[in-house]
């Protein structure tokens, strides 16, 4: 919800008028022990240019703010210190769908109005709506009804901070200031997420303020110490990030299965894990219960794409729902994308249609090694210039599939030796050396000229790396294929 501003008041002699109680549970009500006073009544109007009855309400608020009704509100008495009413107007955005987009409309004000609708136990949102002193509301533009509500609204003490500017004397050009002690109450809606969690969680506990956003889903990765408070944490995350966030989940276990799906527990909000993500100007539909997505790799994917051009043919071995493959399809000649997970393949095909790229990409559902063998044993493989292997857990070990891929071809056929981009994890003291060694072992080739780069630190002491190299000719024509190595091992 949006922050609300609560005025600061100083105590004065209580007003002789009594306040009419208002029914309904108003969470924004000022604490009961604040004494009555002569402070202004806050009148808020929720309006929209897309609503035909809002202009009349705005005109009425304009007159109220100008002071046209001050004497009537005071019961016929003219004068007095300050205006008896304070006016705020907020333009909501939920009428924009009708065709006219209100230039002053904001989802922030829609959320603010929704908070009042809930606090006042109303059934729906509408415009124009007038909220008087946060305790009652009107949905009509009747002048008398509004003035009566303002007159009967509870009053609180006048603002506590006052600066007095006196006419400077010739001998003394100084200004005088008066500071008055006051009481300021700040409610839940005012405080940011981090400060609320810091106040609610045990002292000394690390505040879990960071989370990954996947469409409308906030993906937490809570530590063991947070688990007893997981639902409290999720509720605060949801409250402070609505309406952008509608679901809060936590990862239960690390990824162990071949489909790269995560076990997620819904902690707050709706239980739908189907969402849409926008990346590189493309829309991706994903279901976190059935497919893999990592928004944190968006920058790395963009870096990789910058190395492709219109003459490339790309082979994405572990494509998932297509964040690299579809983005590459807008740049290169052709893309061949594969994934073992049939649900990921289904979403990738759907996403290719949504983004109008289905004619530039061919999708496969195979094991990674089998896909590599199938591609490079066909005529398609001869044109491939870039191979992406973004499966950090197993990709390096899958490089053995390139051994002997051109054994059934002639060396002078004009074959393509693509650049391979392989990702991996390493917990070694020297992660680059460790990953390079694993690549050499998988290829059974010592002389592999590799460009190594650290992508990010995924956990303490655990790096994700990217290695890029051109497929060595000696590997492509190697007589030591996977099948040969399996036979040697079995013997």
Short mmCIF file of C-alpha atoms in Angstrom, two decimals:
data_model
loop_
_atom_site.label_atom_id
_atom_site.label_comp_id
_atom_site.label_asym_id
_atom_site.label_seq_id
_atom_site.Cartn_x
_atom_site.Cartn_y
_atom_site.Cartn_z
CA UNK A 1 0.00 0.00 0.00
CA UNK A 2 1.06 3.59 -0.47
CA UNK A 3 2.45 5.62 2.37
CA UNK A 4 0.05 7.89 4.16
CA UNK A 5 1.01 11.20 5.70
CA UNK A 6 -0.20 11.78 9.24
CA UNK A 7 -0.11 15.36 10.47
CA UNK A 8 1.71 16.33 13.62
CA UNK A 9 -0.52 17.93 16.26
CA UNK A 10 -0.05 19.94 19.43
CA UNK A 11 -2.50 19.94 22.29
CA UNK A 12 -4.98 22.80 22.63
CA UNK A 13 -8.19 23.42 24.48
CA UNK A 14 -10.75 20.79 23.41
CA UNK A 15 -13.46 21.89 21.00
CA UNK A 16 -16.95 22.26 22.43
CA UNK A 17 -18.53 20.37 19.54
CA UNK A 18 -18.92 16.61 19.83
CA UNK A 19 -17.87 14.19 17.12
CA UNK A 20 -20.38 11.85 15.54
CA UNK A 21 -19.08 8.27 15.63
CA UNK A 22 -18.61 6.55 12.29
CA UNK A 23 -19.21 2.86 11.83
CA UNK A 24 -16.67 0.58 10.16
CA UNK A 25 -13.17 -0.48 11.02
CA UNK A 26 -10.81 2.21 9.81
CA UNK A 27 -7.18 1.14 10.06
CA UNK A 28 -6.03 4.70 9.41
CA UNK A 29 -7.77 6.15 12.46
CA UNK A 30 -5.68 8.34 14.76
CA UNK A 31 -5.09 6.80 18.17
CA UNK A 32 -7.95 7.38 20.58
CA UNK A 33 -5.89 9.14 23.23
CA UNK A 34 -5.07 12.08 20.94
CA UNK A 35 -7.07 15.01 22.39
CA UNK A 36 -9.77 16.80 20.39
CA UNK A 37 -8.85 20.16 18.89
CA UNK A 38 -9.43 22.72 16.17
CA UNK A 39 -7.27 21.21 13.44
CA UNK A 40 -8.52 20.99 9.84
CA UNK A 41 -10.60 18.10 8.50
CA UNK A 42 -8.85 16.15 5.73
CA UNK A 43 -11.09 15.68 2.68
CA UNK A 44 -9.79 13.38 -0.08
CA UNK A 45 -11.33 13.01 -3.53
CA UNK A 46 -10.63 9.98 -5.72
CA UNK A 47 -11.37 11.05 -9.27
CA UNK A 48 -10.65 10.24 -12.93
CA UNK A 49 -10.83 12.01 -16.27
CA UNK A 50 -12.48 8.85 -17.56
CA UNK A 51 -15.47 9.36 -15.23
CA UNK A 52 -18.21 11.71 -16.42
CA UNK A 53 -19.36 12.68 -12.91
CA UNK A 54 -15.87 13.50 -11.57
CA UNK A 55 -15.63 17.09 -12.97
CA UNK A 56 -18.52 18.25 -10.77
CA UNK A 57 -16.85 16.72 -7.71
CA UNK A 58 -13.53 18.39 -8.58
CA UNK A 59 -15.29 21.75 -8.92
CA UNK A 60 -16.83 21.27 -5.49
CA UNK A 61 -13.40 20.42 -4.03
CA UNK A 62 -11.91 23.47 -5.72
CA UNK A 63 -14.44 25.72 -3.98
CA UNK A 64 -13.85 23.92 -0.67
CA UNK A 65 -10.10 24.39 -0.94
CA UNK A 66 -10.56 28.06 -1.87
CA UNK A 67 -12.43 28.65 1.39
CA UNK A 68 -15.91 29.34 -0.06
CA UNK A 69 -17.54 27.21 2.64
CA UNK A 70 -15.36 28.06 5.65
CA UNK A 71 -18.03 30.12 7.40
CA UNK A 72 -20.71 27.44 6.89
CA UNK A 73 -18.42 24.74 8.28
CA UNK A 74 -17.70 26.85 11.36
CA UNK A 75 -21.44 27.21 11.99
CA UNK A 76 -21.86 30.71 10.59
CA UNK A 77 -18.85 32.18 12.34
CA UNK A 78 -16.52 34.02 10.02
CA UNK A 79 -12.79 34.29 10.54
CA UNK A 80 -10.83 31.78 12.61
CA UNK A 81 -7.27 30.60 12.35
CA UNK A 82 -6.71 28.69 9.12
CA UNK A 83 -9.09 26.82 6.88
CA UNK A 84 -11.33 24.23 8.55
CA UNK A 85 -10.74 21.79 5.68
CA UNK A 86 -7.63 20.40 3.97
CA UNK A 87 -8.21 19.15 0.40
CA UNK A 88 -6.34 16.40 -1.50
CA UNK A 89 -7.33 15.07 -4.95
CA UNK A 90 -6.05 11.76 -6.35
CA UNK A 91 -6.60 10.52 -9.91
CA UNK A 92 -6.96 6.73 -10.15
CA UNK A 93 -6.10 4.67 -13.24
CA UNK A 94 -8.67 1.87 -13.34
CA UNK A 95 -10.84 3.66 -15.92
CA UNK A 96 -8.00 3.92 -18.46
CA UNK A 97 -9.16 0.73 -20.19
CA UNK A 98 -12.16 2.65 -21.61
CA UNK A 99 -9.84 4.34 -24.11
CA UNK A 100 -8.92 7.67 -22.52
CA UNK A 101 -5.76 7.41 -20.42
CA UNK A 102 -5.88 9.91 -17.57
CA UNK A 103 -2.49 11.74 -17.68
CA UNK A 104 -2.76 12.37 -13.93
CA UNK A 105 -3.84 8.81 -13.08
CA UNK A 106 -1.57 6.54 -11.07
CA UNK A 107 -1.78 2.98 -9.77
CA UNK A 108 -0.40 4.38 -6.51
CA UNK A 109 -3.61 6.34 -5.98
CA UNK A 110 -5.70 3.32 -6.98
CA UNK A 111 -3.97 1.35 -4.21
CA UNK A 112 -4.57 4.24 -1.80
CA UNK A 113 -8.30 4.23 -2.58
CA UNK A 114 -8.42 0.45 -2.24
CA UNK A 115 -6.99 0.80 1.28
CA UNK A 116 -9.89 3.09 2.23
CA UNK A 117 -12.43 0.80 0.58
CA UNK A 118 -11.17 -2.06 2.76
CA UNK A 119 -10.91 0.06 5.92
CA UNK A 120 -14.47 1.37 5.51
CA UNK A 121 -15.87 -2.10 4.69
CA UNK A 122 -17.13 -1.15 1.23
CA UNK A 123 -17.88 -3.63 -1.54
CA UNK A 124 -16.29 -1.91 -4.50
CA UNK A 125 -14.26 1.04 -5.80
CA UNK A 126 -15.88 3.92 -7.67
CA UNK A 127 -15.41 7.53 -8.71
CA UNK A 128 -15.95 10.14 -7.59
CA UNK A 129 -15.46 9.11 -3.98
CA UNK A 130 -14.96 11.57 -1.12
CA UNK A 131 -13.28 10.38 2.09
CA UNK A 132 -13.74 12.70 5.07
CA UNK A 133 -11.14 12.55 7.85
CA UNK A 134 -10.39 8.95 6.89
CA UNK A 135 -13.54 7.81 8.73
CA UNK A 136 -16.50 8.32 6.43
CA UNK A 137 -17.11 8.50 2.70
CA UNK A 138 -19.53 10.00 0.19
CA UNK A 139 -20.24 9.03 -3.38
CA UNK A 140 -22.31 12.05 -4.31
CA UNK A 141 -21.59 15.64 -5.25
CA UNK A 142 -24.14 17.21 -2.91
CA UNK A 143 -22.73 20.33 -1.31
CA UNK A 144 -24.88 20.16 1.83
CA UNK A 145 -24.06 16.51 2.51
CA UNK A 146 -20.34 17.17 2.22
CA UNK A 147 -20.41 20.24 4.48
CA UNK A 148 -22.48 18.36 7.08
CA UNK A 149 -19.94 15.49 7.06
CA UNK A 150 -17.06 17.92 7.51
CA UNK A 151 -18.84 19.74 10.36
CA UNK A 152 -19.55 16.48 12.19
CA UNK A 153 -16.09 14.94 11.59
CA UNK A 154 -13.82 14.52 14.63
CA UNK A 155 -11.24 17.28 14.98
CA UNK A 156 -7.71 16.97 16.24
CA UNK A 157 -5.25 19.55 17.51
CA UNK A 158 -3.76 22.05 15.08
CA UNK A 159 -0.36 21.42 13.44
CA UNK A 160 2.40 21.52 16.01
CA UNK A 161 5.23 23.10 14.04
CA UNK A 162 4.93 26.78 13.45
CA UNK A 163 7.38 29.28 12.02
CA UNK A 164 6.72 32.95 12.77
CA UNK A 165 8.15 35.51 10.36
CA UNK A 166 8.18 38.92 12.03
CA UNK A 167 8.84 42.16 10.27
CA UNK A 168 12.52 42.83 10.55
CA UNK A 169 13.37 45.86 12.55
CA UNK A 170 15.94 48.29 11.29
CA UNK A 171 18.25 47.42 14.14
CA UNK A 172 17.61 43.67 14.11
CA UNK A 173 17.10 41.75 10.85
CA UNK A 174 16.82 38.34 12.53
CA UNK A 175 13.84 35.98 12.25
CA UNK A 176 12.20 34.25 15.18
CA UNK A 177 11.14 30.58 15.23
CA UNK A 178 8.84 28.73 17.58
CA UNK A 179 9.25 24.96 17.99
CA UNK A 180 6.42 23.20 19.74
CA UNK A 181 6.66 19.66 21.09
CA UNK A 182 4.27 17.31 19.33
CA UNK A 183 3.18 13.72 18.99
CA UNK A 184 3.53 11.98 15.63
CA UNK A 185 2.01 8.55 14.97
CA UNK A 186 3.30 6.66 11.91
CA UNK A 187 1.31 3.59 10.91
CA UNK A 188 2.28 0.36 9.13
CA UNK A 189 1.66 1.77 5.65
CA UNK A 190 4.27 4.48 6.17
CA UNK A 191 7.25 2.25 6.93
CA UNK A 192 9.34 0.62 4.14
CA UNK A 193 9.65 -3.17 3.96
CA UNK A 194 13.19 -3.42 5.39
CA UNK A 195 12.35 -1.37 8.47
CA UNK A 196 9.14 -3.31 9.16
CA UNK A 197 11.01 -6.64 8.96
CA UNK A 198 13.82 -5.31 11.14
CA UNK A 199 11.26 -4.36 13.79
CA UNK A 200 9.32 -7.65 13.62
CA UNK A 201 12.15 -10.19 13.40
CA UNK A 202 14.36 -11.11 16.37
CA UNK A 203 17.15 -8.70 17.13
CA UNK A 204 20.37 -9.50 15.26
CA UNK A 205 18.68 -11.62 12.56
CA UNK A 206 19.66 -10.75 8.99
CA UNK A 207 16.69 -9.10 7.26
CA UNK A 208 15.80 -11.03 4.06
CA UNK A 209 15.15 -7.94 1.95
CA UNK A 210 16.32 -9.26 -1.45
CA UNK A 211 14.21 -11.46 -3.69
CA UNK A 212 13.98 -12.43 -7.36
CA UNK A 213 10.98 -11.18 -9.33
CA UNK A 214 9.49 -13.46 -11.97
CA UNK A 215 6.48 -11.67 -13.40
CA UNK A 216 3.99 -11.24 -10.54
CA UNK A 217 5.91 -13.70 -8.33
CA UNK A 218 8.44 -12.78 -5.63
CA UNK A 219 10.88 -15.68 -5.26
CA UNK A 220 12.52 -15.79 -1.82
CA UNK A 221 15.51 -17.92 -0.86
CA UNK A 222 15.16 -17.92 2.93
CA UNK A 223 17.83 -19.15 5.32
CA UNK A 224 17.06 -21.76 7.96
CA UNK A 225 16.88 -19.08 10.66
CA UNK A 226 14.09 -17.33 8.71
CA UNK A 227 11.85 -20.39 8.31
CA UNK A 228 9.92 -20.00 11.62
CA UNK A 229 8.96 -16.50 10.41
CA UNK A 230 8.51 -17.35 6.71
CA UNK A 231 4.80 -16.44 6.48
CA UNK A 232 5.30 -13.18 8.36
CA UNK A 233 8.17 -12.26 6.01
CA UNK A 234 6.10 -13.17 2.95
CA UNK A 235 3.12 -11.10 4.15
CA UNK A 236 5.30 -8.01 4.57
CA UNK A 237 6.91 -8.55 1.15
CA UNK A 238 3.44 -8.86 -0.41
CA UNK A 239 2.01 -5.82 1.41
CA UNK A 240 4.90 -3.56 0.50
CA UNK A 241 5.10 -4.56 -3.18
CA UNK A 242 1.46 -4.78 -4.27
CA UNK A 243 0.05 -4.65 -6.91
CA UNK A 244 3.30 -5.50 -8.71
CA UNK A 245 3.76 -8.62 -6.57
CA UNK A 246 0.75 -10.94 -6.15
CA UNK A 247 2.44 -14.19 -5.06
CA UNK A 248 5.35 -14.86 -2.69
CA UNK A 249 7.16 -18.22 -2.81
CA UNK A 250 10.19 -19.79 -1.16
CA UNK A 251 12.50 -22.44 -2.63
CA UNK A 252 12.30 -25.58 -0.48
CA UNK A 253 15.08 -27.72 -1.98
CA UNK A 254 17.99 -27.23 -4.42
CA UNK A 255 17.49 -28.31 -8.03
CA UNK A 256 18.26 -32.02 -8.37
CA UNK A 257 16.07 -33.27 -11.23
CA UNK A 258 16.93 -33.36 -14.94
CA UNK A 259 14.12 -30.94 -15.82
CA UNK A 260 15.66 -28.18 -13.63
CA UNK A 261 12.37 -27.51 -11.83
CA UNK A 262 12.35 -26.11 -8.30
CA UNK A 263 10.21 -27.16 -5.38
CA UNK A 264 8.45 -23.98 -4.31
CA UNK A 265 6.17 -23.26 -1.36
CA UNK A 266 3.57 -20.51 -1.76
CA UNK A 267 3.72 -18.39 1.40
CA UNK A 268 1.40 -15.48 0.56
CA UNK A 269 -0.94 -14.23 -2.15
CA UNK A 270 -2.58 -16.27 -4.87
CA UNK A 271 -1.31 -19.76 -5.68
CA UNK A 272 -0.82 -19.32 -9.43
CA UNK A 273 2.76 -19.97 -10.54
CA UNK A 274 1.96 -19.26 -14.20
CA UNK A 275 3.19 -15.80 -15.08
CA UNK A 276 4.63 -13.67 -17.87
CA UNK A 277 8.12 -12.16 -17.91
CA UNK A 278 9.37 -9.43 -20.26
CA UNK A 279 13.07 -9.58 -21.18
CA UNK A 280 14.92 -7.99 -24.09
CA UNK A 281 11.59 -6.71 -25.38
CA UNK A 282 10.17 -10.26 -25.61
CA UNK A 283 7.33 -11.83 -23.64
CA UNK A 284 7.87 -15.21 -22.01
CA UNK A 285 5.10 -17.28 -20.46
CA UNK A 286 6.44 -19.56 -17.71
CA UNK A 287 5.09 -21.91 -15.07
CA UNK A 288 7.58 -22.05 -12.21
CA UNK A 289 6.11 -25.34 -11.04
CA UNK A 290 7.08 -27.06 -14.33
CA UNK A 291 9.90 -25.06 -15.98
CA UNK A 292 13.10 -23.21 -15.04
CA UNK A 293 13.57 -19.45 -15.11
CA UNK A 294 16.24 -17.24 -13.56
CA UNK A 295 15.80 -13.48 -13.89
CA UNK A 296 19.25 -12.89 -12.37
CA UNK A 297 20.85 -14.18 -15.58
CA UNK A 298 19.20 -11.52 -17.75
CA UNK A 299 22.36 -9.40 -17.92
CA UNK A 300 24.50 -12.43 -18.83
CA UNK A 301 22.07 -13.43 -21.56
CA UNK A 302 22.25 -9.91 -22.99
CA UNK A 303 26.07 -10.03 -22.94
CA UNK A 304 26.05 -13.31 -24.86
CA UNK A 305 23.61 -12.00 -27.47
CA UNK A 306 25.86 -9.02 -28.20
CA UNK A 307 28.38 -11.48 -29.70
CA UNK A 308 25.91 -12.77 -32.33
CA UNK A 309 25.32 -11.22 -35.76
CA UNK A 310 23.06 -11.70 -38.79
CA UNK A 311 25.35 -14.30 -40.36
CA UNK A 312 25.25 -16.68 -37.38
CA UNK A 313 23.30 -19.92 -37.02
CA UNK A 314 22.76 -20.70 -33.32
CA UNK A 315 22.31 -24.06 -31.62
CA UNK A 316 20.92 -23.77 -28.05
CA UNK A 317 21.36 -27.18 -26.39
CA UNK A 318 19.61 -26.46 -23.06
CA UNK A 319 17.17 -23.74 -24.13
CA UNK A 320 14.49 -23.89 -21.41
CA UNK A 321 11.52 -21.68 -22.37
CA UNK A 322 13.73 -19.82 -24.87
CA UNK A 323 15.20 -16.63 -23.31
CA UNK A 324 18.42 -16.94 -25.35
CA UNK A 325 17.03 -18.81 -28.35
CA UNK A 326 14.15 -16.41 -29.05
CA UNK A 327 16.23 -13.28 -28.44
CA UNK A 328 18.87 -14.69 -30.82
CA UNK A 329 16.17 -15.44 -33.42
CA UNK A 330 15.66 -11.69 -33.88
CA UNK A 331 19.36 -11.28 -34.77
CA UNK A 332 20.69 -14.36 -36.54
CA UNK A 333 19.81 -16.39 -39.65
CA UNK A 334 18.42 -19.43 -37.86
CA UNK A 335 18.09 -20.94 -34.39
CA UNK A 336 17.87 -24.61 -33.39
CA UNK A 337 16.69 -24.88 -29.77
CA UNK A 338 16.42 -27.97 -27.61
CA UNK A 339 15.40 -28.96 -24.10
CA UNK A 340 14.84 -32.25 -22.32
CA UNK A 341 11.82 -30.95 -20.38
CA UNK A 342 8.67 -31.37 -22.52
CA UNK A 343 6.90 -28.62 -20.57
CA UNK A 344 9.74 -26.19 -21.35
CA UNK A 345 9.52 -27.14 -25.04
CA UNK A 346 5.77 -26.52 -24.96
CA UNK A 347 6.25 -23.05 -23.44
CA UNK A 348 9.12 -22.28 -25.85
CA UNK A 349 6.90 -23.05 -28.85
CA UNK A 350 4.12 -20.92 -27.35
CA UNK A 351 6.55 -18.06 -26.70
CA UNK A 352 7.87 -18.22 -30.26
CA UNK A 353 4.32 -17.70 -31.54
CA UNK A 354 3.56 -14.92 -29.03
CA UNK A 355 6.67 -13.06 -30.20
CA UNK A 356 6.08 -13.88 -33.92
CA UNK A 357 9.39 -15.73 -34.25
CA UNK A 358 8.11 -19.24 -34.99
CA UNK A 359 9.46 -19.12 -38.57
CA UNK A 360 13.00 -18.35 -37.41
CA UNK A 361 13.38 -21.12 -34.85
CA UNK A 362 13.14 -24.92 -34.86
CA UNK A 363 12.44 -26.60 -31.53
CA UNK A 364 13.53 -30.08 -30.37
CA UNK A 365 12.80 -32.23 -27.30
CA UNK A 366 15.86 -34.47 -26.72
CA UNK A 367 18.63 -35.29 -24.33
CA UNK A 368 21.46 -32.76 -24.79
CA UNK A 369 24.09 -35.25 -26.02
CA UNK A 370 21.67 -36.86 -28.45
CA UNK A 371 20.68 -33.43 -29.79
CA UNK A 372 24.33 -32.50 -30.44
CA UNK A 373 24.97 -35.78 -32.28
CA UNK A 374 21.76 -35.44 -34.31
CA UNK A 375 22.45 -31.84 -35.29
CA UNK A 376 26.07 -32.30 -36.41
CA UNK A 377 25.41 -35.53 -38.24
CA UNK A 378 22.84 -33.69 -40.41
CA UNK A 379 23.30 -30.97 -43.01
CA UNK A 380 22.00 -28.40 -40.48
CA UNK A 381 25.05 -28.88 -38.30
CA UNK A 382 27.43 -27.81 -41.07
CA UNK A 383 26.00 -24.28 -40.90
CA UNK A 384 26.00 -23.86 -37.11
CA UNK A 385 28.39 -21.10 -36.01
CA UNK A 386 27.45 -20.67 -32.33
CA UNK A 387 26.57 -23.32 -29.72
CA UNK A 388 25.14 -22.31 -26.32
CA UNK A 389 25.26 -24.80 -23.43
CA UNK A 390 23.71 -23.02 -20.45
CA UNK A 391 23.28 -25.86 -17.97
CA UNK A 392 25.94 -25.07 -15.35
CA UNK A 393 25.45 -28.31 -13.41
CA UNK A 394 26.20 -30.73 -16.30
CA UNK A 395 27.07 -28.81 -19.48
CA UNK A 396 30.87 -29.24 -19.27
CA UNK A 397 30.57 -33.02 -18.94
CA UNK A 398 28.21 -33.05 -21.98
CA UNK A 399 31.00 -31.69 -24.20
CA UNK A 400 32.09 -35.27 -24.85
CA UNK A 401 29.23 -35.44 -27.37
CA UNK A 402 31.35 -33.33 -29.78
CA UNK A 403 34.06 -35.99 -30.02
CA UNK A 404 33.95 -37.50 -33.50
CA UNK A 405 30.87 -35.53 -34.69
CA UNK A 406 32.51 -35.24 -38.16
CA UNK A 407 33.95 -38.77 -38.39
CA UNK A 408 31.68 -39.66 -41.29
CA UNK A 409 32.70 -36.57 -43.30
CA UNK A 410 35.74 -35.55 -45.30
CA UNK A 411 38.13 -33.08 -43.74
CA UNK A 412 38.10 -30.85 -46.84
CA UNK A 413 34.28 -30.58 -46.99
CA UNK A 414 34.28 -26.97 -45.81
CA UNK A 415 32.78 -27.91 -42.46
CA UNK A 416 31.89 -25.39 -39.77
CA UNK A 417 33.74 -25.46 -36.46
CA UNK A 418 31.42 -23.46 -34.19
CA UNK A 419 32.22 -21.32 -31.19
CA UNK A 420 30.95 -23.12 -28.10
CA UNK A 421 29.78 -21.17 -25.02
CA UNK A 422 29.57 -23.52 -22.05
CA UNK A 423 28.53 -22.61 -18.50
CA UNK A 424 29.52 -24.32 -15.26
CA UNK A 425 29.87 -24.07 -11.49
CA UNK A 426 33.09 -24.37 -9.50
CA UNK A 427 33.86 -24.37 -5.77
CA UNK A 428 37.62 -24.72 -6.32
CA UNK A 429 40.15 -22.27 -4.95
CA UNK A 430 41.04 -21.43 -8.58
CA UNK A 431 37.64 -21.76 -10.31
CA UNK A 432 38.89 -20.80 -13.82
CA UNK A 433 41.61 -23.44 -13.79
CA UNK A 434 39.23 -26.07 -12.40
CA UNK A 435 36.59 -25.41 -15.06
CA UNK A 436 39.21 -25.38 -17.84
CA UNK A 437 40.48 -28.78 -16.69
CA UNK A 438 36.95 -30.24 -16.76
CA UNK A 439 36.51 -29.00 -20.34
CA UNK A 440 39.82 -30.60 -21.41
CA UNK A 441 38.86 -33.92 -19.81
CA UNK A 442 35.42 -33.95 -21.44
CA UNK A 443 36.91 -33.22 -24.88
CA UNK A 444 39.95 -35.49 -24.33
CA UNK A 445 42.00 -32.63 -25.71
CA UNK A 446 44.74 -30.69 -23.93
CA UNK A 447 45.20 -27.88 -26.47
CA UNK A 448 41.91 -26.03 -26.05
CA UNK A 449 42.22 -22.24 -26.26
CA UNK A 450 39.50 -21.07 -23.86
CA UNK A 451 38.27 -17.56 -23.01
CA UNK A 452 37.12 -17.82 -19.41
CA UNK A 453 34.90 -15.39 -17.55
CA UNK A 454 33.33 -15.33 -14.09
CA UNK A 455 29.57 -14.68 -14.39
CA UNK A 456 28.53 -14.34 -10.74
CA UNK A 457 29.03 -15.69 -7.26
CA UNK A 458 25.95 -17.90 -6.70
CA UNK A 459 26.87 -18.88 -3.11
CA UNK A 460 29.81 -18.39 -0.75
CA UNK A 461 32.78 -19.98 -2.50
CA UNK A 462 30.75 -21.12 -5.52
CA UNK A 463 31.23 -19.37 -8.87
CA UNK A 464 29.25 -19.59 -12.09
CA UNK A 465 31.59 -19.32 -15.10
CA UNK A 466 31.32 -19.08 -18.88
CA UNK A 467 33.98 -20.60 -21.16
CA UNK A 468 34.03 -19.83 -24.90
CA UNK A 469 36.18 -21.68 -27.43
CA UNK A 470 36.16 -22.84 -31.05
CA UNK A 471 35.52 -26.56 -31.45
CA UNK A 472 38.98 -28.04 -32.16
CA UNK A 473 39.23 -29.93 -35.44
CA UNK A 474 41.03 -32.74 -33.64
CA UNK A 475 37.99 -33.21 -31.37
CA UNK A 476 35.45 -33.11 -34.21
CA UNK A 477 37.35 -35.82 -36.11
CA UNK A 478 38.39 -37.79 -33.02
CA UNK A 479 38.12 -41.56 -33.30
CA UNK A 480 37.63 -41.71 -29.53
CA UNK A 481 33.86 -41.22 -29.45
CA UNK A 482 31.51 -41.55 -26.48
CA UNK A 483 30.66 -45.14 -27.41
CA UNK A 484 34.34 -46.11 -27.52
CA UNK A 485 34.97 -44.60 -24.08
CA UNK A 486 31.96 -46.41 -22.64
CA UNK A 487 33.23 -49.72 -24.02
CA UNK A 488 36.72 -49.07 -22.58
CA UNK A 489 35.24 -48.25 -19.19
CA UNK A 490 33.04 -51.38 -19.16
CA UNK A 491 36.00 -53.59 -20.13
#
